[in-house]
Amino acid sequence: MFEGLSERLGSVFDRLRKRGALSEADVATAMREVRVALLEADVALPVVKQFVDKVRERAVGREVLRSVTPGQMVVKIVHDELVDMLGSDSQSISLNAPAPVPILMVGLQGGGKTTTTAKIARRLKDRERKKVLMASLDVTRPAAREQLRILGEQVGVATLPIVQGETPVAIAKRAMTAGKLQGFDVVMLDTAGRTSIDEGLMAEARAVRDAVNPHEVLLVADALTGQDAVTTATNFHERVGITGIVLTRVDGDSRGGAALSMRGVTGMPIKMLGVGEKVDDLEDFHPERLAGRILG
Ligand code: GDP
């Protein structure tokens, strides 16, 4: 991720660092270049504007321009603001609630929701020694429920037995009851996805939300879809309410626009990154590390 952006910013900052002294005009020129680089990386325009304004405001400060190494100080400011833009306080998935902790997975079809559900379940089981139960609420696509069952077998995580003819809310409630009776720590509910956002999808997600009162509502979105992923997140947040985002297909995303815009546009943190098709291709989200990667 961020290859193009990293290269572009690298050349802007090399030039800045080489100069002994900087004027306000030099900073303005550099900021224009940073702006173009961010837009080319597909970062949302309001996020770009806010970022550039914040950096410019801090960078034309007297202490910066009069310092011995003004170029380096500007780069440091850009670094700090990048971390801020990515979400400096971003947290991991919270399980801080009475067991079984319900986690609701939402998103569009094909975004990687089912795979990510299994990836997270596996991680909770292996790293945090949690007993996890997964349930598919997709009553319209038998293949989706079968996919979760197979993934469950693969990662060694239980799935709720399938009963035909139930509504998503009924399945969710049954999963919570089974979770309680059988001593599960976490119940992960994989909701149905649609190819586009529609009222039926949202109403269904809201009904499940109201039935189980999830501790986390995680939106799974495909990084490759860029600003569409951000729009999807905004829609789900406004209409269902989400607590965090898992960005998938980051392994194929060279631009990074969705990652850079998510926090600024939706106000919600990215909690994890999907970095491949395999069940262990899941990473924590570290704004510091990513900012470091962008600035080389
Ligand atoms: P859902 O419809 O949202 O449940 O999506 P799926 O979980 O079925 O995923 C759709 C496809 O995307 C599958 O082929 C997954 O293997 C693939 N996929 C999911 N996450 C990632 C990821 O992080 N990277 C890559 N390269 N592929 C992914």
GROMACS .gro file of C-alpha atoms and ligand atoms in nm:
model
  324
    1MET     CA    1   0.000   0.000   0.000
    2PHE     CA    2   0.096   0.362  -0.053
    3GLU     CA    3   0.376   0.293  -0.308
    4GLY     CA    4   0.289   0.580  -0.540
    5LEU     CA    5   0.223   0.825  -0.258
    6SER     CA    6   0.543   0.731  -0.083
    7GLU     CA    7   0.745   0.793  -0.396
    8ARG     CA    8   0.580   1.127  -0.467
    9LEU     CA    9   0.617   1.257  -0.114
   10GLY     CA   10   0.972   1.126  -0.100
   11SER     CA   11   1.081   1.350  -0.385
   12VAL     CA   12   0.901   1.655  -0.241
   13PHE     CA   13   1.070   1.610   0.095
   14ASP     CA   14   1.413   1.534  -0.050
   15ARG     CA   15   1.401   1.874  -0.210
   16LEU     CA   16   1.287   2.040   0.113
   17ARG     CA   17   1.554   1.871   0.322
   18LYS     CA   18   1.830   1.977   0.084
   19ARG     CA   19   1.755   2.343   0.129
   20GLY     CA   20   1.924   2.518   0.417
   21ALA     CA   21   1.655   2.779   0.468
   22LEU     CA   22   1.286   2.771   0.387
   23SER     CA   23   1.050   3.056   0.310
   24GLU     CA   24   0.674   3.056   0.337
   25ALA     CA   25   0.665   3.032  -0.042
   26ASP     CA   26   0.877   2.714  -0.033
   27VAL     CA   27   0.635   2.559   0.213
   28ALA     CA   28   0.339   2.666  -0.002
   29THR     CA   29   0.495   2.504  -0.310
   30ALA     CA   30   0.566   2.183  -0.120
   31MET     CA   31   0.209   2.176   0.014
   32ARG     CA   32   0.070   2.211  -0.337
   33GLU     CA   33   0.272   1.907  -0.436
   34VAL     CA   34   0.160   1.714  -0.128
   35ARG     CA   35  -0.200   1.800  -0.215
   36VAL     CA   36  -0.165   1.660  -0.567
   37ALA     CA   37   0.010   1.348  -0.438
   38LEU     CA   38  -0.273   1.278  -0.191
   39LEU     CA   39  -0.541   1.335  -0.453
   40GLU     CA   40  -0.360   1.097  -0.688
   41ALA     CA   41  -0.361   0.840  -0.410
   42ASP     CA   42  -0.742   0.877  -0.416
   43VAL     CA   43  -0.774   1.042  -0.075
   44ALA     CA   44  -1.109   1.219  -0.023
   45LEU     CA   45  -1.093   1.589  -0.108
   46PRO     CA   46  -1.216   1.725   0.230
   47VAL     CA   47  -0.959   1.508   0.407
   48VAL     CA   48  -0.683   1.636   0.178
   49LYS     CA   49  -0.786   1.996   0.234
   50GLN     CA   50  -0.793   1.963   0.609
   51PHE     CA   51  -0.460   1.782   0.612
   52VAL     CA   52  -0.282   2.039   0.395
   53ASP     CA   53  -0.428   2.330   0.596
   54LYS     CA   54  -0.315   2.180   0.924
   55VAL     CA   55   0.036   2.108   0.799
   56ARG     CA   56   0.069   2.451   0.639
   57GLU     CA   57  -0.047   2.626   0.953
   58ARG     CA   58   0.206   2.446   1.170
   59ALA     CA   59   0.487   2.456   0.913
   60VAL     CA   60   0.495   2.831   0.852
   61GLY     CA   61   0.541   2.888   1.224
   62ARG     CA   62   0.848   3.091   1.310
   63GLU     CA   63   1.019   2.814   1.506
   64VAL     CA   64   1.002   2.591   1.202
   65LEU     CA   65   1.122   2.832   0.935
   66ARG     CA   66   1.399   2.973   1.155
   67SER     CA   67   1.522   2.637   1.277
   68VAL     CA   68   1.851   2.485   1.161
   69THR     CA   69   1.676   2.203   0.978
   70PRO     CA   70   1.342   2.345   0.861
   71GLY     CA   71   1.296   2.078   0.592
   72GLN     CA   72   1.322   1.802   0.848
   73MET     CA   73   1.079   1.978   1.077
   74VAL     CA   74   0.822   2.006   0.799
   75VAL     CA   75   0.860   1.633   0.732
   76LYS     CA   76   0.807   1.565   1.102
   77ILE     CA   77   0.488   1.775   1.097
   78VAL     CA   78   0.362   1.584   0.791
   79HIS     CA   79   0.437   1.258   0.972
   80ASP     CA   80   0.242   1.363   1.281
   81GLU     CA   81  -0.054   1.481   1.077
   82LEU     CA   82  -0.053   1.158   0.874
   83VAL     CA   83  -0.075   0.958   1.196
   84ASP     CA   84  -0.362   1.183   1.300
   85MET     CA   85  -0.535   1.134   0.967
   86LEU     CA   86  -0.502   0.755   0.993
   87GLY     CA   87  -0.642   0.769   1.348
   88SER     CA   88  -0.380   0.807   1.618
   89ASP     CA   89  -0.604   0.656   1.884
   90SER     CA   90  -0.713   0.358   1.678
   91GLN     CA   91  -0.786   0.059   1.896
   92SER     CA   92  -0.816  -0.313   1.850
   93ILE     CA   93  -1.140  -0.510   1.875
   94SER     CA   94  -1.291  -0.469   2.221
   95LEU     CA   95  -1.419  -0.768   2.417
   96ASN     CA   96  -1.479  -0.566   2.728
   97ALA     CA   97  -1.839  -0.679   2.789
   98PRO     CA   98  -2.016  -0.970   2.958
   99ALA     CA   99  -1.974  -1.302   2.776
  100PRO     CA  100  -2.080  -1.402   2.523
  101VAL     CA  101  -1.969  -1.077   2.359
  102PRO     CA  102  -2.171  -1.022   2.039
  103ILE     CA  103  -1.979  -0.890   1.740
  104LEU     CA  104  -2.179  -0.796   1.431
  105MET     CA  105  -2.009  -0.807   1.092
  106VAL     CA  106  -2.164  -0.590   0.821
  107GLY     CA  107  -2.075  -0.488   0.467
  108LEU     CA  108  -2.144  -0.536   0.100
  109GLN     CA  109  -2.132  -0.875  -0.066
  110GLY     CA  110  -1.788  -0.966  -0.193
  111GLY     CA  111  -1.609  -0.725   0.040
  112GLY     CA  112  -1.456  -1.010   0.236
  113LYS     CA  113  -1.700  -1.022   0.527
  114THR     CA  114  -1.722  -1.398   0.572
  115THR     CA  115  -1.349  -1.453   0.528
  116THR     CA  116  -1.276  -1.173   0.775
  117THR     CA  117  -1.521  -1.316   1.028
  118ALA     CA  118  -1.326  -1.642   1.023
  119LYS     CA  119  -0.991  -1.459   1.034
  120ILE     CA  120  -1.093  -1.261   1.342
  121ALA     CA  121  -1.244  -1.569   1.511
  122ARG     CA  122  -0.923  -1.760   1.453
  123ARG     CA  123  -0.716  -1.480   1.597
  124LEU     CA  124  -0.936  -1.448   1.907
  125LYS     CA  125  -0.911  -1.823   1.959
  126ASP     CA  126  -0.535  -1.852   1.903
  127ARG     CA  127  -0.407  -1.528   2.052
  128GLU     CA  128  -0.658  -1.456   2.325
  129ARG     CA  129  -0.767  -1.811   2.400
  130LYS     CA  130  -1.131  -1.718   2.350
  131LYS     CA  131  -1.406  -1.967   2.279
  132VAL     CA  132  -1.576  -1.827   1.970
  133LEU     CA  133  -1.904  -1.918   1.803
  134MET     CA  134  -1.975  -1.796   1.449
  135ALA     CA  135  -2.316  -1.777   1.285
  136SER     CA  136  -2.414  -1.681   0.932
  137LEU     CA  137  -2.731  -1.475   0.910
  138ASP     CA  138  -2.748  -1.493   0.531
  139VAL     CA  139  -3.082  -1.663   0.477
  140THR     CA  140  -3.094  -1.584   0.105
  141ARG     CA  141  -2.764  -1.743   0.004
  142PRO     CA  142  -2.714  -2.099   0.130
  143ALA     CA  143  -2.362  -2.087  -0.019
  144ALA     CA  144  -2.266  -1.810   0.222
  145ARG     CA  145  -2.371  -2.015   0.524
  146GLU     CA  146  -2.188  -2.316   0.387
  147GLN     CA  147  -1.878  -2.102   0.328
  148LEU     CA  148  -1.873  -1.994   0.694
  149ARG     CA  149  -1.918  -2.354   0.810
  150ILE     CA  150  -1.624  -2.469   0.598
  151LEU     CA  151  -1.408  -2.180   0.716
  152GLY     CA  152  -1.504  -2.265   1.075
  153GLU     CA  153  -1.381  -2.620   1.027
  154GLN     CA  154  -1.064  -2.490   0.870
  155VAL     CA  155  -0.977  -2.257   1.157
  156GLY     CA  156  -1.117  -2.479   1.433
  157VAL     CA  157  -1.396  -2.244   1.538
  158ALA     CA  158  -1.753  -2.360   1.605
  159THR     CA  159  -2.037  -2.250   1.382
  160LEU     CA  160  -2.403  -2.246   1.479
  161PRO     CA  161  -2.587  -2.543   1.323
  162ILE     CA  162  -2.799  -2.432   1.029
  163VAL     CA  163  -3.177  -2.450   1.071
  164GLN     CA  164  -3.381  -2.383   0.760
  165GLY     CA  165  -3.656  -2.123   0.753
  166GLU     CA  166  -3.531  -1.894   1.031
  167THR     CA  167  -3.512  -1.517   1.002
  168PRO     CA  168  -3.176  -1.342   1.055
  169VAL     CA  169  -3.302  -1.208   1.390
  170ALA     CA  170  -3.406  -1.558   1.500
  171ILE     CA  171  -3.065  -1.697   1.405
  172ALA     CA  172  -2.889  -1.417   1.592
  173LYS     CA  173  -3.095  -1.479   1.904
  174ARG     CA  174  -3.037  -1.854   1.882
  175ALA     CA  175  -2.663  -1.790   1.848
  176MET     CA  176  -2.665  -1.575   2.163
  177THR     CA  177  -2.862  -1.836   2.356
  178ALA     CA  178  -2.626  -2.112   2.242
  179GLY     CA  179  -2.334  -1.886   2.331
  180LYS     CA  180  -2.467  -1.842   2.684
  181LEU     CA  181  -2.563  -2.203   2.744
  182GLN     CA  182  -2.242  -2.345   2.600
  183GLY     CA  183  -2.001  -2.103   2.761
  184PHE     CA  184  -1.874  -1.917   2.457
  185ASP     CA  185  -1.678  -1.596   2.514
  186VAL     CA  186  -1.761  -1.436   2.180
  187VAL     CA  187  -2.043  -1.474   1.927
  188MET     CA  188  -1.964  -1.345   1.579
  189LEU     CA  189  -2.263  -1.273   1.357
  190ASP     CA  190  -2.194  -1.261   0.985
  191THR     CA  191  -2.483  -1.065   0.832
  192ALA     CA  192  -2.597  -1.096   0.472
  193GLY     CA  193  -2.438  -0.867   0.215
  194ARG     CA  194  -2.590  -0.724  -0.100
  195THR     CA  195  -2.418  -0.602  -0.409
  196SER     CA  196  -2.529  -0.250  -0.335
  197ILE     CA  197  -2.662  -0.061  -0.038
  198ASP     CA  198  -3.040  -0.089  -0.015
  199GLU     CA  199  -3.298  -0.023   0.251
  200GLY     CA  200  -3.370  -0.395   0.296
  201LEU     CA  201  -3.008  -0.464   0.383
  202MET     CA  202  -2.996  -0.176   0.628
  203ALA     CA  203  -3.327  -0.264   0.792
  204GLU     CA  204  -3.213  -0.623   0.837
  205ALA     CA  205  -2.883  -0.515   0.993
  206ARG     CA  206  -3.068  -0.276   1.225
  207ALA     CA  207  -3.314  -0.547   1.332
  208VAL     CA  208  -3.028  -0.780   1.422
  209ARG     CA  209  -2.849  -0.498   1.600
  210ASP     CA  210  -3.160  -0.423   1.808
  211ALA     CA  211  -3.208  -0.792   1.889
  212VAL     CA  212  -2.858  -0.864   2.024
  213ASN     CA  213  -2.712  -0.521   2.113
  214PRO     CA  214  -2.365  -0.594   1.970
  215HIS     CA  215  -2.056  -0.476   2.152
  216GLU     CA  216  -1.878  -0.418   1.821
  217VAL     CA  217  -2.031  -0.355   1.479
  218LEU     CA  218  -1.749  -0.400   1.230
  219LEU     CA  219  -1.783  -0.285   0.873
  220VAL     CA  220  -1.581  -0.491   0.628
  221ALA     CA  221  -1.489  -0.290   0.320
  222ASP     CA  222  -1.275  -0.359   0.015
  223ALA     CA  223  -0.980  -0.119  -0.004
  224LEU     CA  224  -0.957  -0.166  -0.380
  225THR     CA  225  -1.289   0.013  -0.424
  226GLY     CA  226  -1.127   0.332  -0.292
  227GLN     CA  227  -1.375   0.610  -0.220
  228ASP     CA  228  -1.668   0.370  -0.270
  229ALA     CA  229  -1.546   0.187   0.040
  230VAL     CA  230  -1.556   0.517   0.227
  231THR     CA  231  -1.908   0.592   0.104
  232THR     CA  232  -2.019   0.243   0.210
  233ALA     CA  233  -1.874   0.302   0.557
  234THR     CA  234  -2.052   0.636   0.586
  235ASN     CA  235  -2.381   0.480   0.483
  236PHE     CA  236  -2.355   0.194   0.730
  237HIS     CA  237  -2.247   0.428   1.004
  238GLU     CA  238  -2.539   0.664   0.950
  239ARG     CA  239  -2.798   0.393   0.914
  240VAL     CA  240  -2.684   0.109   1.138
  241GLY     CA  241  -2.404   0.256   1.347
  242ILE     CA  242  -2.060   0.097   1.332
  243THR     CA  243  -1.782   0.086   1.591
  244GLY     CA  244  -1.494   0.018   1.354
  245ILE     CA  245  -1.376  -0.079   1.009
  246VAL     CA  246  -1.180  -0.372   0.872
  247LEU     CA  247  -1.026  -0.286   0.539
  248THR     CA  248  -0.968  -0.587   0.315
  249ARG     CA  249  -0.762  -0.653   0.000
  250VAL     CA  250  -0.500  -0.416   0.127
  251ASP     CA  251  -0.249  -0.657  -0.029
  252GLY     CA  252  -0.359  -0.544  -0.375
  253ASP     CA  253  -0.412  -0.176  -0.294
  254SER     CA  254  -0.118   0.035  -0.407
  255ARG     CA  255  -0.287   0.374  -0.367
  256GLY     CA  256  -0.422   0.361  -0.013
  257GLY     CA  257  -0.696   0.620  -0.062
  258ALA     CA  258  -0.958   0.431   0.139
  259ALA     CA  259  -0.720   0.377   0.431
  260LEU     CA  260  -0.623   0.743   0.437
  261SER     CA  261  -0.978   0.878   0.407
  262MET     CA  262  -1.176   0.641   0.631
  263ARG     CA  263  -1.110   0.807   0.963
  264GLY     CA  264  -1.145   1.162   0.836
  265VAL     CA  265  -1.471   1.101   0.653
  266THR     CA  266  -1.650   0.855   0.883
  267GLY     CA  267  -1.493   0.940   1.220
  268MET     CA  268  -1.463   0.567   1.281
  269PRO     CA  269  -1.134   0.386   1.338
  270ILE     CA  270  -0.986   0.123   1.110
  271LYS     CA  271  -0.928  -0.168   1.345
  272MET     CA  272  -0.768  -0.426   1.121
  273LEU     CA  273  -0.641  -0.491   0.772
  274GLY     CA  274  -0.705  -0.794   0.552
  275VAL     CA  275  -0.387  -0.861   0.359
  276GLY     CA  276  -0.460  -1.180   0.164
  277GLU     CA  277  -0.696  -1.469   0.106
  278LYS     CA  278  -0.552  -1.701   0.368
  279VAL     CA  279  -0.708  -1.724   0.714
  280ASP     CA  280  -0.401  -1.579   0.883
  281ASP     CA  281  -0.375  -1.282   0.644
  282LEU     CA  282  -0.501  -1.033   0.901
  283GLU     CA  283  -0.301  -0.748   1.054
  284ASP     CA  284  -0.352  -0.499   1.332
  285PHE     CA  285  -0.378  -0.142   1.216
  286HIS     CA  286  -0.084   0.073   1.327
  287PRO     CA  287  -0.113   0.438   1.216
  288GLU     CA  288   0.247   0.512   1.326
  289ARG     CA  289   0.390   0.228   1.123
  290LEU     CA  290   0.186   0.316   0.817
  291ALA     CA  291   0.286   0.681   0.836
  292GLY     CA  292   0.646   0.564   0.860
  293ARG     CA  293   0.596   0.347   0.554
  294ILE     CA  294   0.448   0.638   0.357
  295LEU     CA  295   0.737   0.866   0.444
  296GLY     CA  296   0.997   0.594   0.381
  297GDP     P1  297  -1.829  -1.156   0.151
  297GDP     O1  298  -1.923  -1.174   0.037
  297GDP     O2  299  -1.818  -1.014   0.193
  297GDP     O3  300  -1.855  -1.247   0.265
  297GDP     O4  301  -1.684  -1.189   0.092
  297GDP     P2  302  -1.594  -1.321   0.108
  297GDP     O5  303  -1.545  -1.335   0.246
  297GDP     O6  304  -1.664  -1.435   0.046
  297GDP     O7  305  -1.468  -1.278   0.019
  297GDP     C1  306  -1.476  -1.259  -0.121
  297GDP     C2  307  -1.342  -1.293  -0.183
  297GDP     O8  308  -1.242  -1.200  -0.139
  297GDP     C3  309  -1.291  -1.430  -0.146
  297GDP     O9  310  -1.235  -1.489  -0.260
  297GDP     C4  311  -1.183  -1.402  -0.042
  297GDP    O10  312  -1.084  -1.500  -0.042
  297GDP     C5  313  -1.129  -1.270  -0.089
  297GDP     N1  314  -1.069  -1.189   0.019
  297GDP     C6  315  -1.121  -1.157   0.139
  297GDP     N2  316  -1.037  -1.080   0.209
  297GDP     C7  317  -0.925  -1.062   0.133
  297GDP     C8  318  -0.801  -0.991   0.150
  297GDP    O11  319  -0.774  -0.926   0.250
  297GDP     N3  320  -0.713  -0.997   0.044
  297GDP     C9  321  -0.740  -1.068  -0.071
  297GDP     N4  322  -0.648  -1.068  -0.166
  297GDP     N5  323  -0.855  -1.133  -0.088
  297GDP    C10  324  -0.947  -1.132   0.010
   0.00000   0.00000   0.00000
